[in-house]
Short mmCIF file of C-alpha atoms in Angstrom, two decimals:
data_model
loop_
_atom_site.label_atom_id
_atom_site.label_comp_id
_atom_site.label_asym_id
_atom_site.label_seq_id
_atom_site.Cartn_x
_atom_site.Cartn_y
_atom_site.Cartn_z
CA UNK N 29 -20.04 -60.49 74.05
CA UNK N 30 -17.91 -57.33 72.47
CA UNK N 31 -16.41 -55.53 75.12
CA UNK N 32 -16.69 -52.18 73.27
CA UNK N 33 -19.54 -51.02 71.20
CA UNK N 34 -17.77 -50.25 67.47
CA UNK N 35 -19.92 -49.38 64.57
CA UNK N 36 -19.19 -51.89 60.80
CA UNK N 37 -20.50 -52.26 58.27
CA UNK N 38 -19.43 -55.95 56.22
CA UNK N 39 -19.78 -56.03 52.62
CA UNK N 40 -18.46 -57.30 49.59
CA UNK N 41 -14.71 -56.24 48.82
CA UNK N 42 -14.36 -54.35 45.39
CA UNK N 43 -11.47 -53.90 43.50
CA UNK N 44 -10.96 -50.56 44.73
CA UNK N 45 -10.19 -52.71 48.14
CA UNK N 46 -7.16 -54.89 47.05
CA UNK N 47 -4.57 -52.99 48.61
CA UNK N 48 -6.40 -52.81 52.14
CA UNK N 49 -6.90 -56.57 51.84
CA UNK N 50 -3.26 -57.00 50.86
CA UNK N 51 -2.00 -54.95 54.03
CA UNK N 52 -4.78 -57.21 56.27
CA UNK N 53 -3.46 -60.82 55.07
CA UNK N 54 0.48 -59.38 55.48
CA UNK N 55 -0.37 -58.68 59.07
CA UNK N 56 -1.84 -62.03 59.23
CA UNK N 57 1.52 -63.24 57.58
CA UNK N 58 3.46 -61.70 60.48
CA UNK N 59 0.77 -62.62 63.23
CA UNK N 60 1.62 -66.00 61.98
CA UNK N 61 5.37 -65.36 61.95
CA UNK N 62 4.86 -66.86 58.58
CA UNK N 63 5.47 -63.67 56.49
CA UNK N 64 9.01 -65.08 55.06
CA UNK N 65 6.60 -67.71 53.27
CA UNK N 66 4.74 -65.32 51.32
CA UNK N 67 6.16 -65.52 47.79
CA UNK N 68 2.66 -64.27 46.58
CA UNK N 69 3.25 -60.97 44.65
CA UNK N 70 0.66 -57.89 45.07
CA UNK N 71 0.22 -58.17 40.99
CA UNK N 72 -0.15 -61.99 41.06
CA UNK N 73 -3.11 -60.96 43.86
CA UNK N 74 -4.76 -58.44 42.71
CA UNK N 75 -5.21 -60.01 39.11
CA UNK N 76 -5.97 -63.69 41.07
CA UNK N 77 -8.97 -61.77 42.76
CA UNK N 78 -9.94 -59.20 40.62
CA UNK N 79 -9.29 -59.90 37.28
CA UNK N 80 -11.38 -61.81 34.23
CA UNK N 81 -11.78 -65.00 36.08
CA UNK N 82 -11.00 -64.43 40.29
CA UNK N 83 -9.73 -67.36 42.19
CA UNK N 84 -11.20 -65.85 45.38
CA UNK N 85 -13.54 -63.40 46.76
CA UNK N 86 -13.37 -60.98 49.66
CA UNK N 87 -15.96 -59.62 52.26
CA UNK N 88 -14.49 -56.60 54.31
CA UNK N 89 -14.79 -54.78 57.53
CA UNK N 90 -15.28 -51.23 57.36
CA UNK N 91 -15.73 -48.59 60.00
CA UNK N 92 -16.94 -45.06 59.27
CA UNK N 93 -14.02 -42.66 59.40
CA UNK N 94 -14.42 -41.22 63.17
CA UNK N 95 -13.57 -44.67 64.20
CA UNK N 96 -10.41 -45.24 61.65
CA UNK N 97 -7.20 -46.88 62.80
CA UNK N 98 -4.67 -44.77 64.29
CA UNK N 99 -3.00 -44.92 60.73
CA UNK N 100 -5.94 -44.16 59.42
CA UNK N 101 -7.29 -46.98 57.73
CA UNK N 102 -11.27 -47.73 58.00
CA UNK N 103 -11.27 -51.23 56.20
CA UNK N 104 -10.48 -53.39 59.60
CA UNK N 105 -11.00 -56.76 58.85
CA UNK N 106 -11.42 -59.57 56.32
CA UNK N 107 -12.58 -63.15 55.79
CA UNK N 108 -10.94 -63.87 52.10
CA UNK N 109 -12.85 -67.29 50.70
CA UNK N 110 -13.32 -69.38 47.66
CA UNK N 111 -15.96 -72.17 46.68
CA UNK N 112 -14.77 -76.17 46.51
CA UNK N 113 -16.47 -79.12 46.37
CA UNK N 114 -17.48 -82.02 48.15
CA UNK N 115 -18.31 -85.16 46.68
CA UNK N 116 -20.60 -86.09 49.60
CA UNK N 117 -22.22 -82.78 50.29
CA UNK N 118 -22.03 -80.71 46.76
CA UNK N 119 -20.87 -77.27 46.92
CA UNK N 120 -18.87 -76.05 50.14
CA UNK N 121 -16.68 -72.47 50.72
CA UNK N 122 -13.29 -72.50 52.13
CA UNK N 123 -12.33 -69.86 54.55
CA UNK N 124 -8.85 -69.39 53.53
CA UNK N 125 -8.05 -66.33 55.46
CA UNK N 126 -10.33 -64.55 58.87
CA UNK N 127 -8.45 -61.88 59.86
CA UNK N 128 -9.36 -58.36 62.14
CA UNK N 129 -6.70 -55.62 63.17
CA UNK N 130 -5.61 -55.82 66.70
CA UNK N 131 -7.14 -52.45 68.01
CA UNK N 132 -10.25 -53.50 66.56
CA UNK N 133 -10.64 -56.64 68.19
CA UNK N 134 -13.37 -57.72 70.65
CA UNK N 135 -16.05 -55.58 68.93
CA UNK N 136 -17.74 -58.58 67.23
CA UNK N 137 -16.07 -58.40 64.02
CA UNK N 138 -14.60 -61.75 63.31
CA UNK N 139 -17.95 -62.92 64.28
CA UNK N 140 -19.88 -60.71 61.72
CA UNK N 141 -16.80 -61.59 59.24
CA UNK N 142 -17.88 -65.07 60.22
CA UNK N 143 -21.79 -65.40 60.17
CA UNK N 144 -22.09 -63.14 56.78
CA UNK N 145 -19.59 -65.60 55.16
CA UNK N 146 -21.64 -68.55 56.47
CA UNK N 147 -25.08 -66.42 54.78
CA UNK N 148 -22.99 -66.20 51.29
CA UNK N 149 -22.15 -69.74 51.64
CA UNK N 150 -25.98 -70.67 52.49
CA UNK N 151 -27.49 -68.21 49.36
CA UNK N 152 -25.03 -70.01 47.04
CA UNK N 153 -26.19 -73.57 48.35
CA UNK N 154 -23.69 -74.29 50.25
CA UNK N 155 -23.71 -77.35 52.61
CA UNK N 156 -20.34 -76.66 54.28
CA UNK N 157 -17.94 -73.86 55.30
CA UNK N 158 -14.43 -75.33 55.95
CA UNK N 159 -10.98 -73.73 56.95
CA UNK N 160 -8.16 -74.77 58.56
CA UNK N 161 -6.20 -73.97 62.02
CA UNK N 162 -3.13 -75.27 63.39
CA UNK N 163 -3.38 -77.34 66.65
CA UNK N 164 -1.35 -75.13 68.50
CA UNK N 165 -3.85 -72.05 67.56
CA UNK N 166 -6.17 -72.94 70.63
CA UNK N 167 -7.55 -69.15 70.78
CA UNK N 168 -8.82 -70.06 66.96
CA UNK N 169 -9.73 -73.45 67.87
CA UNK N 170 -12.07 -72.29 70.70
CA UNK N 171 -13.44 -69.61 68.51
CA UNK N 172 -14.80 -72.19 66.14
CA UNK N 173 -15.06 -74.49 68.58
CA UNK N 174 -17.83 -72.57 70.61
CA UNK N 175 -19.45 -71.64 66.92
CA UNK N 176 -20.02 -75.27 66.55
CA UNK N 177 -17.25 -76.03 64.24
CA UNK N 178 -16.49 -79.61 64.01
CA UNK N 179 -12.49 -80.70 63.91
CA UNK N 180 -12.30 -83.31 60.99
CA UNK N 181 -9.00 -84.24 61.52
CA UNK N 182 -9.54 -84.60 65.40
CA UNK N 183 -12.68 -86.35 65.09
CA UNK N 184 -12.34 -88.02 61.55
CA UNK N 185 -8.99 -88.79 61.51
CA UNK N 186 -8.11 -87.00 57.97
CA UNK N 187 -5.01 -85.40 57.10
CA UNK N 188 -3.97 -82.80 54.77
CA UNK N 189 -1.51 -83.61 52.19
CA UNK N 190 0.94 -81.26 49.83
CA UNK N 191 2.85 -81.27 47.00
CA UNK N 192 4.91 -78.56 47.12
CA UNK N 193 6.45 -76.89 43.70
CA UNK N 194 9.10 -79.22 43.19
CA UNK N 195 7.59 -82.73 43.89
CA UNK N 196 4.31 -81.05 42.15
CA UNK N 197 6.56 -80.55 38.95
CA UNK N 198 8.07 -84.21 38.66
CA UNK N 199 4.40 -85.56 38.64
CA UNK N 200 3.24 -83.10 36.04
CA UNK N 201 6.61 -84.49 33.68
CA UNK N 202 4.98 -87.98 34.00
CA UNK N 203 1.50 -86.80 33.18
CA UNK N 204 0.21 -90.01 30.44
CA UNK G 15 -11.02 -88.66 49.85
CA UNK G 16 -8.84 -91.49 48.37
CA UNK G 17 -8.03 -94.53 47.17
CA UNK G 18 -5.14 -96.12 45.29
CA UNK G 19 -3.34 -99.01 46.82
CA UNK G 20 0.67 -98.69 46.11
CA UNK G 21 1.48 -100.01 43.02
CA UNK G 22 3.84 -103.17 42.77
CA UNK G 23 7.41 -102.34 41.26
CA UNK G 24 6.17 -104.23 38.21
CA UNK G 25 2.56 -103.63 36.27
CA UNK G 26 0.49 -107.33 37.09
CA UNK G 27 -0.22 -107.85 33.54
CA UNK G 28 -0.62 -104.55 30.36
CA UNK G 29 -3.99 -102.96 30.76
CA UNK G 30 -5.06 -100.62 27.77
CA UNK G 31 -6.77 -97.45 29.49
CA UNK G 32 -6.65 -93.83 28.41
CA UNK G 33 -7.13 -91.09 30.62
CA UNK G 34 -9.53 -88.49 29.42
CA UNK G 35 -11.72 -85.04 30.69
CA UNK G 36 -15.01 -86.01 31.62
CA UNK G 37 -18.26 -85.30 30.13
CA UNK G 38 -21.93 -85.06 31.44
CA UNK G 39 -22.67 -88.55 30.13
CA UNK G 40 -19.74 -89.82 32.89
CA UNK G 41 -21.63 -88.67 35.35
CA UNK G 42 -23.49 -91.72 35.97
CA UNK G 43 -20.38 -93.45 36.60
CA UNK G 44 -18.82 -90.73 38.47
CA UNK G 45 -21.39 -90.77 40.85
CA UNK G 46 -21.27 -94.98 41.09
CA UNK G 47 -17.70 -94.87 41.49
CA UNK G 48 -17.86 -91.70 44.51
CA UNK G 49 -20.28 -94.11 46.35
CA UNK G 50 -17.69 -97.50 46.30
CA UNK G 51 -14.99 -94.85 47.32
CA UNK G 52 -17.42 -94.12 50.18
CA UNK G 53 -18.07 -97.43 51.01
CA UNK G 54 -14.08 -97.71 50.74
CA UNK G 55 -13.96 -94.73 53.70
CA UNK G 56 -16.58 -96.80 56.04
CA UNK G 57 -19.27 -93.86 55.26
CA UNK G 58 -21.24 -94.88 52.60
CA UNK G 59 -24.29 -92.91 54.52
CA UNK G 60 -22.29 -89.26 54.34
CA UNK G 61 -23.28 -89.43 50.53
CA UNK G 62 -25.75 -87.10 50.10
CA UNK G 63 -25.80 -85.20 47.03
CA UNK G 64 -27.61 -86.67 43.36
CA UNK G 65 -26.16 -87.52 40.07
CA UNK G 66 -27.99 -84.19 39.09
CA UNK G 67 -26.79 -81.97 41.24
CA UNK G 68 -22.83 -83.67 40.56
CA UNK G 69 -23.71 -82.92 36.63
CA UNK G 70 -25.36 -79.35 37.58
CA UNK G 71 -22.19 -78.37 39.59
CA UNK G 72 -19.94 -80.20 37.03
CA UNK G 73 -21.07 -78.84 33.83
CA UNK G 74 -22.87 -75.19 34.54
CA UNK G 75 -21.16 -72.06 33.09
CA UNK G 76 -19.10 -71.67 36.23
CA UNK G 77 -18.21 -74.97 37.23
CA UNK G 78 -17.15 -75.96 40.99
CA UNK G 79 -15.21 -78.77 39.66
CA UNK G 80 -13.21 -80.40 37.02
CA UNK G 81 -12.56 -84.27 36.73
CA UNK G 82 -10.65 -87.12 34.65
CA UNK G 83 -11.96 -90.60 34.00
CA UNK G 84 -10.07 -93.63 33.49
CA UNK G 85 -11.31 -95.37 30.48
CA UNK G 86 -10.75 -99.55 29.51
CA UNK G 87 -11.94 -100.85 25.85
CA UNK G 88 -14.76 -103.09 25.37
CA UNK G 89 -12.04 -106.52 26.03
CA UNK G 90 -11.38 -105.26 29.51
CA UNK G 91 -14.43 -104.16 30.96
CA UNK G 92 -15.34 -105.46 34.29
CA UNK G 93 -18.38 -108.10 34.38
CA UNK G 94 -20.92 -105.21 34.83
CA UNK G 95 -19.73 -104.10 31.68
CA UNK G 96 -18.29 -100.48 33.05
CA UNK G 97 -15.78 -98.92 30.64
CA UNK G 98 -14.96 -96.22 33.26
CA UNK G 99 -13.20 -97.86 35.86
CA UNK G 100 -11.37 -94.78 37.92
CA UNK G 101 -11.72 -91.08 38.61
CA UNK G 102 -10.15 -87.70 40.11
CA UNK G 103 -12.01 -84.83 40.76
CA UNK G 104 -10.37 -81.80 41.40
CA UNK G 105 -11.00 -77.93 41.14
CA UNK G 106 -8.39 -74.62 41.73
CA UNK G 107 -7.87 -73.33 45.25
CA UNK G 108 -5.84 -70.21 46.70
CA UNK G 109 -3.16 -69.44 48.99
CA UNK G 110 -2.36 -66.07 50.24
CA UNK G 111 1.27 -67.26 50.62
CA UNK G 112 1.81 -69.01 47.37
CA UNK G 113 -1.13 -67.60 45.41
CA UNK G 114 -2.76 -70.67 42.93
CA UNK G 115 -2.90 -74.16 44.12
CA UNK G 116 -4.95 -77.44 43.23
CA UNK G 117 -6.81 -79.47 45.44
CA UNK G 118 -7.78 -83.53 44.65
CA UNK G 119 -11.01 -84.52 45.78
CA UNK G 120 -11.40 -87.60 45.17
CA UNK G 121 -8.90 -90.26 43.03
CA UNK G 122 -10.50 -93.55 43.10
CA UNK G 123 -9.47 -96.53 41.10
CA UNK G 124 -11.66 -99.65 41.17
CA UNK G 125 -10.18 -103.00 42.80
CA UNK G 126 -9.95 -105.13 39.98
CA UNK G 127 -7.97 -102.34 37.94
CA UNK G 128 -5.27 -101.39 40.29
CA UNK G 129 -2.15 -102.60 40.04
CA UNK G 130 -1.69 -100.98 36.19
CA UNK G 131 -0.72 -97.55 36.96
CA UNK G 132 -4.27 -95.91 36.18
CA UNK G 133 -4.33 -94.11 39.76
CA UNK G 134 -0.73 -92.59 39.03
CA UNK G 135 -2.19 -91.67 35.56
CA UNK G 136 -4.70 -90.07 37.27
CA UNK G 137 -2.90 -88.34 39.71
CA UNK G 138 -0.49 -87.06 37.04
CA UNK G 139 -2.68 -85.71 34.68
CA UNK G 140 -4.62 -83.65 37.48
CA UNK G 141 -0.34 -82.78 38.35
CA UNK G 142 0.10 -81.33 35.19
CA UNK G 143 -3.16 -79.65 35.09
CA UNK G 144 -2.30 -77.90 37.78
CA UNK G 145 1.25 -77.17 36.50
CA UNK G 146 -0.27 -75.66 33.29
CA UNK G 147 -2.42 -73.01 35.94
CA UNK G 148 1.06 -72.25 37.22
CA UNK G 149 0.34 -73.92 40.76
CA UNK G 150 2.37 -74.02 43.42
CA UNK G 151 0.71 -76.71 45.08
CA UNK G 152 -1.12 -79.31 45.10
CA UNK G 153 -3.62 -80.37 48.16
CA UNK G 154 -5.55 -83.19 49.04
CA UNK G 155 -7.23 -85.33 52.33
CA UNK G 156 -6.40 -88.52 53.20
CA UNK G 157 -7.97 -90.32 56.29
CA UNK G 158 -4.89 -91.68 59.10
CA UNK G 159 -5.47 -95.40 58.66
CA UNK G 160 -5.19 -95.29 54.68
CA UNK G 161 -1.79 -96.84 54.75
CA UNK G 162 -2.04 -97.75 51.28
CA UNK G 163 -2.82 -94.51 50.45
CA UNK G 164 -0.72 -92.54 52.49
CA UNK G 165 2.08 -94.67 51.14
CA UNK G 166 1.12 -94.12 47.79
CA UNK G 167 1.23 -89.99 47.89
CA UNK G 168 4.48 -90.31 50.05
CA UNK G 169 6.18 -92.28 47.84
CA UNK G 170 5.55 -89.36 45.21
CA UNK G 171 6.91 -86.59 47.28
CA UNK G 172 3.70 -85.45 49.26
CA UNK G 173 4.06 -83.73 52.62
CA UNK G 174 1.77 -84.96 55.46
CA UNK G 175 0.90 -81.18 57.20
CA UNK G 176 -1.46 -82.68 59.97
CA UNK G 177 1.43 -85.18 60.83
CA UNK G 178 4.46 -82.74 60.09
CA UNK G 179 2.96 -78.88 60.99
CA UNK G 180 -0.02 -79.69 62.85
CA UNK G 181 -2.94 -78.10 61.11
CA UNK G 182 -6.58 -79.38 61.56
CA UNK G 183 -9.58 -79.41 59.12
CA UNK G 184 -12.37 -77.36 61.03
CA UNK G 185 -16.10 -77.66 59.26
CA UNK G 186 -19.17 -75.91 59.91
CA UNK G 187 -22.23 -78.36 58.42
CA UNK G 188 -26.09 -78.85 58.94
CA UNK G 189 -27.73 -76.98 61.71
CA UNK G 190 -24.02 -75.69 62.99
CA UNK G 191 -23.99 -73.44 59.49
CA UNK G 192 -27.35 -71.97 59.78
CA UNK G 193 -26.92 -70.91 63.13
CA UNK G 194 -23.99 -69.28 62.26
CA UNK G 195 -25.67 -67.55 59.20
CA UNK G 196 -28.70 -66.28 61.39
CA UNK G 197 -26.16 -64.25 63.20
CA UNK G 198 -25.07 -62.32 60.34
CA UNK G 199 -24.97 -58.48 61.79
CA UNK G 200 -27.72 -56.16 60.58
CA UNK G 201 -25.16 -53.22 58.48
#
């Protein structure tokens, strides 16, 4: 239930929206106290999600200007997302980033972030919407939790793997 | 989604195979081959989509995957008389922290082949792939009791994060995903 009544609207980012989604995933970065791990460049970004052949898309949160942020910023929020694949189930989105400014929370925002990410998914015959939270995020965990989110790893017993740069690099040098 | 049991220090016997991009015609095969690594996984009955839709999503303008086959000539095909005898399946992903990664789907070596280095073939080839993208990572799912596995990916520098950082694969499937799309707000 939002405790205060905001007006959004959520709709497709546009280029013109890159920056405000850059300054939304650095606060992320620093809600995380992960922001020392972003190597990502704003060029690498923007031509990653806007250029000739994007990596990811974007839907954004806007509010109409007599409700902008005290720094005066009216794009809010933003669930950043890109399509993968299951073998089982076909074609699936990953929710790589759900993020909503602090002053704007509890307005039903993440949720509309959320559900219209979940429509995309559905109109591009999508079977599954994944993401992925750490264990110790239980505010997240509840969120999905109570959307009827299942925990694979939990339940299922699977584990993500990495390769990071380096151990990613020796592989490629014994590529056949 | 994987399969390759560690490799002995030394090859069992030589095995010709070449590693190659696939084509619609390996789809067939694909799709045999993602049902034994099911079976594999104890969930043969979580296999849902159809050769067709696999070549549709495989092979259409923008494609939502790419994959390599592991091919044996005619003198060591199996008794069924396959000539592809392994896969990976993979497609690009993105980080906000490190920008461009790679994720493997599936890697999945049949029984009687293992042993001759095709699953590190595999493996590599997707590596260097995903080198020539200029990725910073590369991702993929393994389930807990997968020793074999899990010892294979270990042994070639992969991180566990679930074990090592904690983080959790959350999915929304099935009824769960429409009820969350009816609730899209009205703009």
């Amino acid at each position: 239930m939002a405790a205060v009544k905001m007006d959004f609207t959520i709709r497709p980012a546009a280029k013109s929206d890159c920056k405000d989604i850059w300054r939304l995933i650095r606060e992320l970065a620093i809600y995380e106290k992960v922001v020392d791990e972003v190597v990502l460049s704003y060029e690498e970004f923007e031509r990653d999600g806007f250029g000739k052949n994007p990596l990811f898309e974007s839907l954004v949160a806007e509010v109409p200007e007599e409700n902008k942020s005290k720094e005066g910023f009216t794009v809010v929020g933003v669930a950043l997302f890109y399509y993968t694949y299951c073998t089982w189930k076909g074609r699936a989105v990953y929710l790589e980033d759900l993020y909503v400014m602090t002053e704007f929370r509890g307005c039903g925002i993440g949720k509309g972030l959320l559900s219209t990410l979940a429509k995309v998914a559905k109109e591009k015959l999508c079977t599954l919407l994944e993401l992925d939270v750490l264990d110790q995020n239980s505010r997240s965990r509840a969120f999905y939790a109570a959307k009827g989110a299942w925990d694979v790893t939990a339940m299922d017993n699977w584990h993500t793997l990495r390769f990071d740069a380096v151990s990613l690099n020796k592989l490629a040098n014994e590529a056949p | 989604m994987n399969c390759c049991r560690a490799n002995c220090v030394l090859a069992k016997l030589n095995m010709n195979f070449k590693i190659r991009a696939a084509t619609t015609v390996d789809c067939k095969d694909i799709s045999r081959m993602i049902m034994e690594l099911a079976v594999y996984e104890k969930m043969p009955d979580e296999v849902k989509i159809s050769r067709e839709e696999l070549e549709r999503d495989g092979f259409c303008q923008n494609p939502f995957f790419q994959c390599f086959v592991a091919e044996v000539p005619d003198e060591n095909k199996p008794k069924e008389g396959f000539a592809i005898v392994g896969y990976a399946l993979y497609f690009s992903i993105y980080s906000t922290w490190t920008g461009r990664s790679m994720h493997l789907e599936d890697l999945y070596v049949m029984p009687q082949f293992r042993g001759f280095g095709i699953g590190k073939g595999l493996l590599t080839a997707v590596a260097k792939v995903a080198k020539e993208k200029q990725c910073a990572r590369l991702q993929l799912n393994v389930l807990d009791w997968n020793t074999p596995s899990r010892d294979f990916y270990a042994a070639k520098g992969a991180e566990d994060l679930t074990a090592n950082e904690g983080w959790h694969l959350i999915r929304f499937q099935g009824q769960n995903l429409d009820a969350l799309a009816i609730e899209t707000p009205k703009n």
